[in-house]
Amino acid sequence: MSDSRPNQALALELRGIDKRFGDVHANNNINLQVPKGTVHGIIGENGAGKSTLMNIIYGFYEADQGDILVGGQICHIPNSREAIAAGIGMVHQHFMLVDNFTVLENVVLGAEDGAMLNVSLRKARKELQRLAHEYQLDVPLDATIDELPVGLQQRVEILKALYRGAKVLILDEPTGVLTPQETDHLFRILHSLRDQGVTILLITHKLREILAITDNVSVMRQGQMVGHVKTSETSKEELAELMVGRKVRLKVEKQDATPGEVLLSTEKLTYTDSRGVDMLKAVDLEIRAGEVVGVAGVSGNGQSELMEVLAGILEPTKGEVKIGSNRITADTPSSAKLVREMKVGHVPEDRLSMGLVKNFSAEESAILGIQEQPRFNGQWLSKRKDITEYCQGLMEEWDVRPRNPKLRSSLFSGGNQQKLIIAREVDQDPDVLMIGQPTRGVDIGAIEYIHKRIIDMRDQGKGVLLVSVELDEILALSDRIIVMFDGQIVGEVAADKANERILGMMMANVIPDELKQADTAGEAL
C-alpha cells in the first residue's frame, strides 16, 4: 500500500533500502514514500530497524543497497554533512548540544560563515529571531544550555536544523523527556512547521501521540516495512497488532485493590540539596500491601528525590522514613544496600546512569546490587557459570533481546535494558517495589508485559510506588494517586475518581472544584 496522495509531491522516498550488521539484517528491502508538508510517523518495536533507517537517511550509516530520493532526485548521503546539504535535519533522542555554550553558539557551531565569528553570530541572531517567531520556537539566545529545561533544549535542536535549511526534519522519540505541557507545545510547533511546508518524520513508541499528530504512519517489524496507513483510517489496536504481529491488550486488566498493612511510610520527610534548595518539603506518604500508589507531577517537582531518599541513595535532611520496623532519619541514615536488605526494590528513572553499567556485560548488570549473594560467589571467585545461567533465565522470562548474557549492556536497545533492570528487581521478590518511568523507551508488547507484572506484584500483597510522566500509565495502574508540586504533596485522589484534566490541574497546584466539594462534604460529615 502506498502512503502518498494523488498529485502530491514527495519530500522523501526510499527504494529497496537494505542494511546488514554481520548476521543482523537491520533493514530488509525498505520502501517508503513521504509526501511533502506532512507529519509521517514511523513506529515499531525495539529492534525493528527504525533507528537504523533514520541513521541511513541522515548519513550516519550507508545502505548496502537501495536509493534515497529527496524532492524526486536520487541523493548519495555518505555522511551527515551531505544530509544537511540535501535539506535533511535530525533531532536525536539524546541531544547533541554543548552545555556551557550559549544557544546562539550551539546553533552556529559547525555552520560558521568564515573566520569572523562575530559576523556569523550577528547573522545567526537575526535569522533565529525570525525562525523563533515564525515557528513558535522562542528560546533565550544568550542563555547557556545547562540553564535551560529539557523542553527548551529540544527547541534549540530544532532551531539548529532549521537554521541549516532543513526541509525534512527527523525527530527520534521527541517526547520521551518532555512533560505533558511541553509535549503539547511541541505538537503545536510541528503543526506550524508542517503548515509552512516542512516535512516531519516522527519516530515514537507512543500510539496516542501518533494518532494525535501524524498524517500517515508506517510500521516496521523485524527489519521490514509491514504497513502504511493513513492516520485518520487506523486505530491504536490496528497499529499495535501491526507492530507486534499479534493482538495486544492495550487496557490494563485488574481487580479492585485490597490494601493491607503499611509497608513503608514517611513523616515530614524533607531533603535539601547541595545548593540549599528544599527538593522535598515535609512529605507524608504511606504505601500499603496490595496497592499501587502513583506519583504524578511535572518533572523536577521532587519525584526523583523522593525515590532516591526512599532507596537510600540520598540522606533525608529532616523527618523520617519507616520501612517495617526500621527507621531512617538524618541521624540514622541508611544506604542503598541496607534498603535492599529491608526488601525494597528500586527501578531508577535513569536506567543508564543508575540502573546498569554501560560497559558491563548484561550478566554483570543483571546482578548489580545483589552481586554479594552466595549463589553468585564462591570462596575466592565469582561463580561465572551461575551468573550466566541466572541472566539467561531472566532474559527468557522477560523476553530480553538478543538473549546474549555476554553482550555489553550498552549494545541493547533502551527498552531491552529496561526489561533487564525490572527483571532483576522483581526477581528479588521485594515487599515494596519503587519503579520510576517503567516503560520509558519500551515497545508496546513489552509495555503490556511490564504492566501485567506490576499488577501481579500488587495482587501478591506487595506495595508498589509508581513514578511516571505518562498520565495514562498512572491512571491505568494506580489505586491511589498523589500529586507533587514544588517538593510537596499537594493532593491525593483515588484512581477511579481521577482523569487527565484533574491531574493536570493538580500538577499546576490548582485543586479542581470537584475535589474541593468532596473535601467540604467530608468535613460536613
Short mmCIF file of C-alpha atoms in Angstrom, two decimals, residues 92-447:
data_model
loop_
_atom_site.label_atom_id
_atom_site.label_comp_id
_atom_site.label_asym_id
_atom_site.label_seq_id
_atom_site.Cartn_x
_atom_site.Cartn_y
_atom_site.Cartn_z
CA HIS A 92 18.25 12.94 18.29
CA GLN A 93 16.71 11.37 21.37
CA HIS A 94 19.80 12.39 23.35
CA PHE A 95 20.52 15.99 22.42
CA MET A 96 23.85 16.92 20.83
CA LEU A 97 24.48 20.26 22.49
CA VAL A 98 27.48 21.79 24.29
CA ASP A 99 26.24 22.51 27.81
CA ASN A 100 28.44 25.51 28.58
CA PHE A 101 27.86 27.20 25.18
CA THR A 102 25.01 29.65 24.67
CA VAL A 103 22.03 28.82 22.48
CA LEU A 104 23.43 31.10 19.79
CA GLU A 105 26.87 29.48 19.92
CA ASN A 106 25.38 25.99 19.71
CA VAL A 107 23.35 26.89 16.63
CA VAL A 108 26.32 28.47 14.84
CA LEU A 109 28.78 25.70 15.80
CA GLY A 110 29.78 23.94 12.58
CA ALA A 111 27.88 26.44 10.40
CA GLU A 112 30.15 29.47 10.72
CA ASP A 113 30.48 31.93 7.80
CA GLY A 114 34.26 32.25 7.57
CA ALA A 115 36.79 33.12 10.26
CA MET A 116 34.98 36.16 11.68
CA LEU A 117 32.82 34.57 14.37
CA ASN A 118 31.12 37.84 15.33
CA VAL A 119 29.76 38.16 11.80
CA SER A 120 28.32 34.63 11.99
CA LEU A 121 26.77 35.29 15.39
CA ARG A 122 25.11 38.53 14.25
CA LYS A 123 23.70 36.85 11.15
CA ALA A 124 22.52 33.86 13.17
CA ARG A 125 20.83 36.02 15.82
CA LYS A 126 18.74 37.80 13.20
CA GLU A 127 17.74 34.57 11.45
CA LEU A 128 16.97 32.75 14.70
CA GLN A 129 14.71 35.56 15.86
CA ARG A 130 12.79 35.19 12.58
CA LEU A 131 12.57 31.40 12.90
CA ALA A 132 11.53 31.59 16.54
CA HIS A 133 8.71 33.99 15.71
CA GLU A 134 7.55 32.04 12.66
CA TYR A 135 7.52 28.59 14.32
CA GLN A 136 6.77 29.40 18.00
CA LEU A 137 10.31 28.40 18.96
CA ASP A 138 11.12 31.14 21.44
CA VAL A 139 14.38 30.44 23.29
CA PRO A 140 16.70 32.89 25.17
CA LEU A 141 19.58 33.04 22.68
CA ASP A 142 22.19 34.16 25.22
CA ALA A 143 21.38 31.54 27.87
CA THR A 144 23.77 28.62 28.22
CA ILE A 145 22.34 25.18 27.51
CA ASP A 146 22.80 23.96 31.09
CA GLU A 147 20.49 26.78 32.25
CA LEU A 148 17.60 25.56 30.10
CA PRO A 149 14.96 22.94 30.91
CA VAL A 150 14.89 19.95 28.59
CA GLY A 151 11.90 21.24 26.60
CA LEU A 152 13.80 24.39 25.60
CA GLN A 153 16.92 22.36 24.80
CA GLN A 154 14.84 20.42 22.31
CA ARG A 155 13.72 23.67 20.68
CA VAL A 156 17.40 24.56 20.28
CA GLU A 157 17.97 21.32 18.38
CA ILE A 158 15.02 22.10 16.09
CA LEU A 159 16.33 25.63 15.54
CA LYS A 160 19.77 24.20 14.67
CA ALA A 161 18.23 22.03 11.96
CA LEU A 162 16.05 24.84 10.55
CA TYR A 163 18.97 27.28 10.56
CA ARG A 164 20.87 24.82 8.37
CA GLY A 165 17.98 24.76 5.89
CA ALA A 166 16.21 21.52 6.83
CA LYS A 167 13.09 20.81 4.78
CA VAL A 168 12.83 17.25 6.06
CA LEU A 169 13.10 17.03 9.86
CA ILE A 170 13.57 13.69 11.67
CA LEU A 171 12.63 13.55 15.35
CA ASP A 172 13.65 10.42 17.27
CA GLU A 173 11.44 9.76 20.34
CA PRO A 174 10.98 13.52 20.87
CA THR A 175 8.55 13.33 23.81
CA GLY A 176 10.44 10.79 25.91
CA VAL A 177 11.87 13.53 28.15
CA LEU A 178 9.04 16.06 27.95
CA THR A 179 6.23 16.88 30.34
CA PRO A 180 2.64 16.75 29.01
CA GLN A 181 2.65 20.54 28.70
CA GLU A 182 5.93 20.52 26.79
CA THR A 183 4.60 17.75 24.54
CA ASP A 184 1.53 19.82 23.70
CA HIS A 185 3.74 22.77 22.78
CA LEU A 186 5.99 20.55 20.65
CA PHE A 187 2.94 19.35 18.72
CA ARG A 188 1.91 22.96 18.06
CA ILE A 189 5.43 23.61 16.76
CA LEU A 190 5.28 20.55 14.47
CA HIS A 191 1.90 21.61 13.09
CA SER A 192 3.32 25.07 12.42
CA LEU A 193 6.34 23.57 10.65
CA ARG A 194 4.11 21.31 8.56
CA ASP A 195 1.88 24.24 7.58
CA GLN A 196 4.97 26.07 6.34
CA GLY A 197 5.93 23.14 4.10
CA VAL A 198 8.44 21.35 6.34
CA THR A 199 8.12 17.55 6.28
CA ILE A 200 8.36 15.76 9.62
CA LEU A 201 9.44 12.15 10.22
CA LEU A 202 8.40 11.23 13.76
CA ILE A 203 9.82 8.14 15.48
CA THR A 204 7.91 7.20 18.63
CA HIS A 205 6.58 4.29 20.68
CA LYS A 206 3.50 6.22 21.80
CA LEU A 207 0.45 5.29 19.77
CA ARG A 208 -1.66 8.04 21.34
CA GLU A 209 0.81 10.63 20.05
CA ILE A 210 0.96 9.02 16.61
CA LEU A 211 -2.82 9.31 16.32
CA ALA A 212 -2.79 12.89 17.61
CA ILE A 213 -0.07 14.42 15.43
CA THR A 214 0.62 12.44 12.23
CA ASP A 215 -0.98 12.39 8.78
CA ASN A 216 0.38 8.97 7.78
CA VAL A 217 2.00 6.08 9.62
CA SER A 218 4.44 3.40 8.50
CA VAL A 219 5.01 0.32 10.65
CA MET A 220 8.24 -1.69 10.88
CA ARG A 221 8.70 -5.18 12.27
CA GLN A 222 11.91 -7.23 12.33
CA GLY A 223 13.69 -5.01 9.84
CA GLN A 224 10.86 -4.90 7.32
CA MET A 225 8.15 -2.38 6.47
CA VAL A 226 4.89 -4.20 7.17
CA GLY A 227 2.28 -1.49 6.68
CA HIS A 228 1.50 2.06 5.54
CA VAL A 229 -1.77 3.60 6.68
CA LYS A 230 -3.45 6.98 6.83
CA THR A 231 -3.73 8.03 10.45
CA SER A 232 -7.37 9.01 10.06
CA GLU A 233 -8.19 5.47 8.91
CA THR A 234 -6.48 3.44 11.65
CA SER A 235 -6.63 2.83 15.41
CA LYS A 236 -4.38 2.03 18.35
CA GLU A 237 -5.43 -1.61 18.16
CA GLU A 238 -4.58 -1.99 14.46
CA LEU A 239 -1.21 -0.25 14.84
CA ALA A 240 -0.31 -2.34 17.89
CA GLU A 241 -1.13 -5.56 16.03
CA LEU A 242 0.96 -4.48 13.03
CA MET A 243 3.91 -3.67 15.32
CA VAL A 244 3.86 -6.88 17.35
CA GLY A 245 2.34 -9.34 14.89
CA ARG A 246 -0.42 -10.36 17.30
CA LYS A 247 -3.33 -8.77 19.13
CA VAL A 248 -2.20 -6.66 22.09
CA ARG A 249 -4.23 -5.77 25.16
CA LEU A 250 -3.92 -2.00 25.47
CA LYS A 251 -6.13 -1.82 28.56
CA VAL A 252 -4.70 -2.89 31.90
CA GLU A 253 -6.94 -5.58 33.39
CA LYS A 254 -7.09 -5.58 37.19
CA GLN A 255 -9.44 -6.22 40.08
CA ASP A 256 -10.09 -3.69 42.83
CA ALA A 257 -7.22 -3.43 45.31
CA THR A 258 -7.48 -4.73 48.86
CA PRO A 259 -4.83 -2.72 50.73
CA GLY A 260 -3.35 -4.25 53.88
CA GLU A 261 -0.73 -3.19 56.40
CA VAL A 262 1.55 -0.18 55.92
CA LEU A 263 4.86 -1.41 54.48
CA LEU A 264 6.62 1.92 54.01
CA SER A 265 5.79 5.41 55.25
CA THR A 266 7.32 8.85 55.59
CA GLU A 267 6.68 11.57 58.15
CA LYS A 268 7.59 15.21 57.47
CA LEU A 269 10.27 13.95 55.07
CA THR A 270 12.49 16.82 53.90
CA TYR A 271 15.51 16.79 51.62
CA THR A 272 17.73 19.81 50.98
CA ASP A 273 20.20 19.54 48.11
CA SER A 274 23.79 20.82 47.93
CA ARG A 275 22.57 24.24 46.74
CA GLY A 276 20.46 24.65 49.85
CA VAL A 277 17.21 24.13 47.90
CA ASP A 278 14.44 22.12 49.59
CA MET A 279 13.58 19.49 46.98
CA LEU A 280 11.27 17.64 49.40
CA LYS A 281 9.18 19.57 51.92
CA ALA A 282 7.56 17.71 54.84
CA VAL A 283 6.27 14.82 52.72
CA ASP A 284 3.85 12.40 54.42
CA LEU A 285 3.29 9.19 52.47
CA GLU A 286 2.07 5.64 53.05
CA ILE A 287 2.45 2.57 50.86
CA ARG A 288 0.34 -0.41 51.88
CA ALA A 289 0.50 -4.06 50.99
CA GLY A 290 -1.60 -4.84 47.94
CA GLU A 291 -1.79 -1.40 46.34
CA VAL A 292 -0.13 0.69 43.64
CA VAL A 293 0.48 4.30 44.66
CA GLY A 294 1.07 6.51 41.62
CA VAL A 295 3.08 9.73 41.82
CA ALA A 296 2.15 12.35 39.22
CA GLY A 297 3.79 15.72 38.69
CA VAL A 298 5.70 17.81 36.21
CA SER A 299 9.27 16.52 36.07
CA GLY A 300 11.52 18.25 38.60
CA ASN A 301 8.98 18.66 41.39
CA GLY A 302 10.58 16.24 43.83
CA GLN A 303 9.53 12.85 42.47
CA SER A 304 13.11 11.81 41.68
CA GLU A 305 14.41 12.95 45.08
CA LEU A 306 11.58 11.12 46.84
CA MET A 307 12.51 7.83 45.21
CA GLU A 308 16.22 8.31 45.87
CA VAL A 309 15.72 9.13 49.55
CA LEU A 310 13.43 6.11 49.96
CA ALA A 311 16.00 3.94 48.15
CA GLY A 312 18.81 5.02 50.50
CA ILE A 313 20.74 6.87 47.77
CA LEU A 314 20.14 10.30 49.33
CA GLU A 315 20.02 11.02 53.07
CA PRO A 316 16.98 12.83 54.49
CA THR A 317 17.59 16.29 55.90
CA LYS A 318 14.63 16.18 58.29
CA GLY A 319 11.78 13.82 59.08
CA GLU A 320 11.89 10.07 58.78
CA VAL A 321 11.26 7.03 56.63
CA LYS A 322 9.79 3.87 58.17
CA ILE A 323 10.27 0.54 56.41
CA GLY A 324 8.74 -2.19 58.52
CA SER A 325 10.38 -1.78 61.92
CA ASN A 326 13.31 0.21 60.51
CA ARG A 327 13.59 4.00 60.87
CA ILE A 328 15.73 6.16 58.60
CA THR A 329 16.46 9.76 59.65
CA ALA A 330 19.20 12.34 59.24
CA ASP A 331 20.76 10.96 62.46
CA THR A 332 20.31 7.32 61.46
CA PRO A 333 20.89 7.32 57.70
CA SER A 334 20.78 4.22 55.55
CA SER A 335 22.28 3.11 52.23
CA ALA A 336 21.04 1.52 49.04
CA LYS A 337 22.42 -1.83 50.22
CA LEU A 338 20.64 -1.66 53.58
CA VAL A 339 17.34 -0.59 52.00
CA ARG A 340 17.57 -3.54 49.61
CA GLU A 341 18.09 -5.81 52.63
CA MET A 342 14.84 -4.32 54.03
CA LYS A 343 13.14 -5.93 51.00
CA VAL A 344 12.67 -2.75 48.96
CA GLY A 345 13.35 -2.94 45.22
CA HIS A 346 14.23 0.10 43.15
CA VAL A 347 13.97 0.59 39.39
CA PRO A 348 15.56 4.03 38.88
CA GLU A 349 14.19 6.63 36.49
CA ASP A 350 17.55 6.98 34.72
CA ARG A 351 18.49 3.47 33.68
CA LEU A 352 21.77 4.46 32.04
CA SER A 353 23.35 6.29 34.98
CA MET A 354 21.79 4.35 37.87
CA GLY A 355 20.27 1.09 36.63
CA LEU A 356 23.20 -0.55 34.88
CA VAL A 357 26.81 -0.01 33.85
CA LYS A 358 27.04 0.52 30.11
CA ASN A 359 30.43 -1.17 29.73
CA PHE A 360 29.45 -4.19 31.82
CA SER A 361 28.09 -7.30 30.17
CA ALA A 362 24.37 -7.95 30.51
CA GLU A 363 25.04 -10.68 33.07
CA GLU A 364 27.10 -8.28 35.19
CA SER A 365 24.34 -5.64 35.04
CA ALA A 366 21.82 -8.38 35.93
CA ILE A 367 23.41 -8.86 39.37
CA LEU A 368 24.14 -5.22 40.26
CA GLY A 369 23.22 -4.72 43.89
CA ILE A 370 22.90 -8.45 44.53
CA GLN A 371 26.39 -9.46 43.45
CA GLU A 372 27.37 -10.39 47.03
CA GLN A 373 24.72 -13.10 47.31
CA PRO A 374 26.28 -16.55 47.95
CA ARG A 375 24.72 -18.03 44.81
CA PHE A 376 26.97 -15.74 42.74
CA ASN A 377 30.17 -16.05 44.81
CA GLY A 378 32.50 -18.91 45.69
CA GLN A 379 35.15 -18.78 48.37
CA TRP A 380 37.56 -16.82 46.19
CA LEU A 381 35.95 -16.18 42.81
CA SER A 382 32.53 -15.32 41.43
CA LYS A 383 30.51 -18.20 40.01
CA ARG A 384 30.56 -17.16 36.35
CA LYS A 385 28.52 -20.11 35.11
CA ASP A 386 25.78 -19.48 37.69
CA ILE A 387 25.72 -15.78 36.87
CA THR A 388 25.37 -16.55 33.15
CA GLU A 389 22.57 -19.03 33.78
CA TYR A 390 20.80 -16.55 36.07
CA CYS A 391 20.92 -13.82 33.43
CA GLN A 392 19.83 -16.28 30.73
CA GLY A 393 16.78 -17.16 32.82
CA LEU A 394 15.81 -13.51 33.27
CA MET A 395 16.21 -12.93 29.54
CA GLU A 396 13.95 -15.86 28.71
CA GLU A 397 11.26 -14.86 31.21
CA TRP A 398 11.22 -11.17 30.24
CA ASP A 399 11.96 -11.60 26.50
CA VAL A 400 15.17 -9.55 26.59
CA ARG A 401 16.66 -9.43 23.09
CA PRO A 402 19.20 -10.51 21.99
CA ARG A 403 19.44 -13.33 24.54
CA ASN A 404 23.19 -12.97 24.98
CA PRO A 405 24.32 -12.55 28.61
CA LYS A 406 27.87 -11.77 27.42
CA LEU A 407 26.83 -8.80 25.26
CA ARG A 408 27.81 -5.37 26.56
CA SER A 409 24.87 -3.60 28.26
CA SER A 410 25.22 -0.51 26.05
CA LEU A 411 24.55 -2.60 22.92
CA PHE A 412 21.00 -3.46 23.96
CA SER A 413 18.17 -1.13 22.94
CA GLY A 414 16.78 1.11 25.67
CA GLY A 415 13.66 -1.00 26.03
CA ASN A 416 15.63 -4.21 26.47
CA GLN A 417 17.91 -2.53 29.01
CA GLN A 418 14.77 -1.53 30.92
CA LYS A 419 13.36 -5.06 30.85
CA LEU A 420 16.63 -6.42 32.24
CA ILE A 421 16.64 -3.92 35.14
CA ILE A 422 12.98 -4.53 36.05
CA ALA A 423 13.52 -8.30 35.80
CA ARG A 424 16.44 -8.07 38.25
CA GLU A 425 14.41 -6.09 40.80
CA VAL A 426 11.20 -8.14 40.55
CA ASP A 427 13.16 -11.39 40.81
CA GLN A 428 14.32 -10.39 44.32
CA ASP A 429 10.68 -10.65 45.49
CA PRO A 430 10.69 -7.31 47.35
CA ASP A 431 7.90 -6.34 49.74
CA VAL A 432 7.93 -2.84 48.23
CA LEU A 433 8.85 -2.07 44.62
CA MET A 434 9.64 1.52 43.69
CA ILE A 435 9.61 1.90 39.95
CA GLY A 436 10.42 5.06 38.03
CA GLN A 437 9.32 5.57 34.41
CA PRO A 438 8.80 1.81 33.94
CA THR A 439 8.01 1.93 30.22
CA ARG A 440 10.16 4.84 29.03
CA GLY A 441 11.52 3.82 25.61
CA VAL A 442 9.79 0.41 25.80
CA ASP A 443 7.80 -1.01 22.88
CA ILE A 444 4.10 -1.80 23.02
CA GLY A 445 4.42 -5.55 23.53
CA ALA A 446 6.84 -5.13 26.43
CA ILE A 447 4.65 -2.40 27.98
#
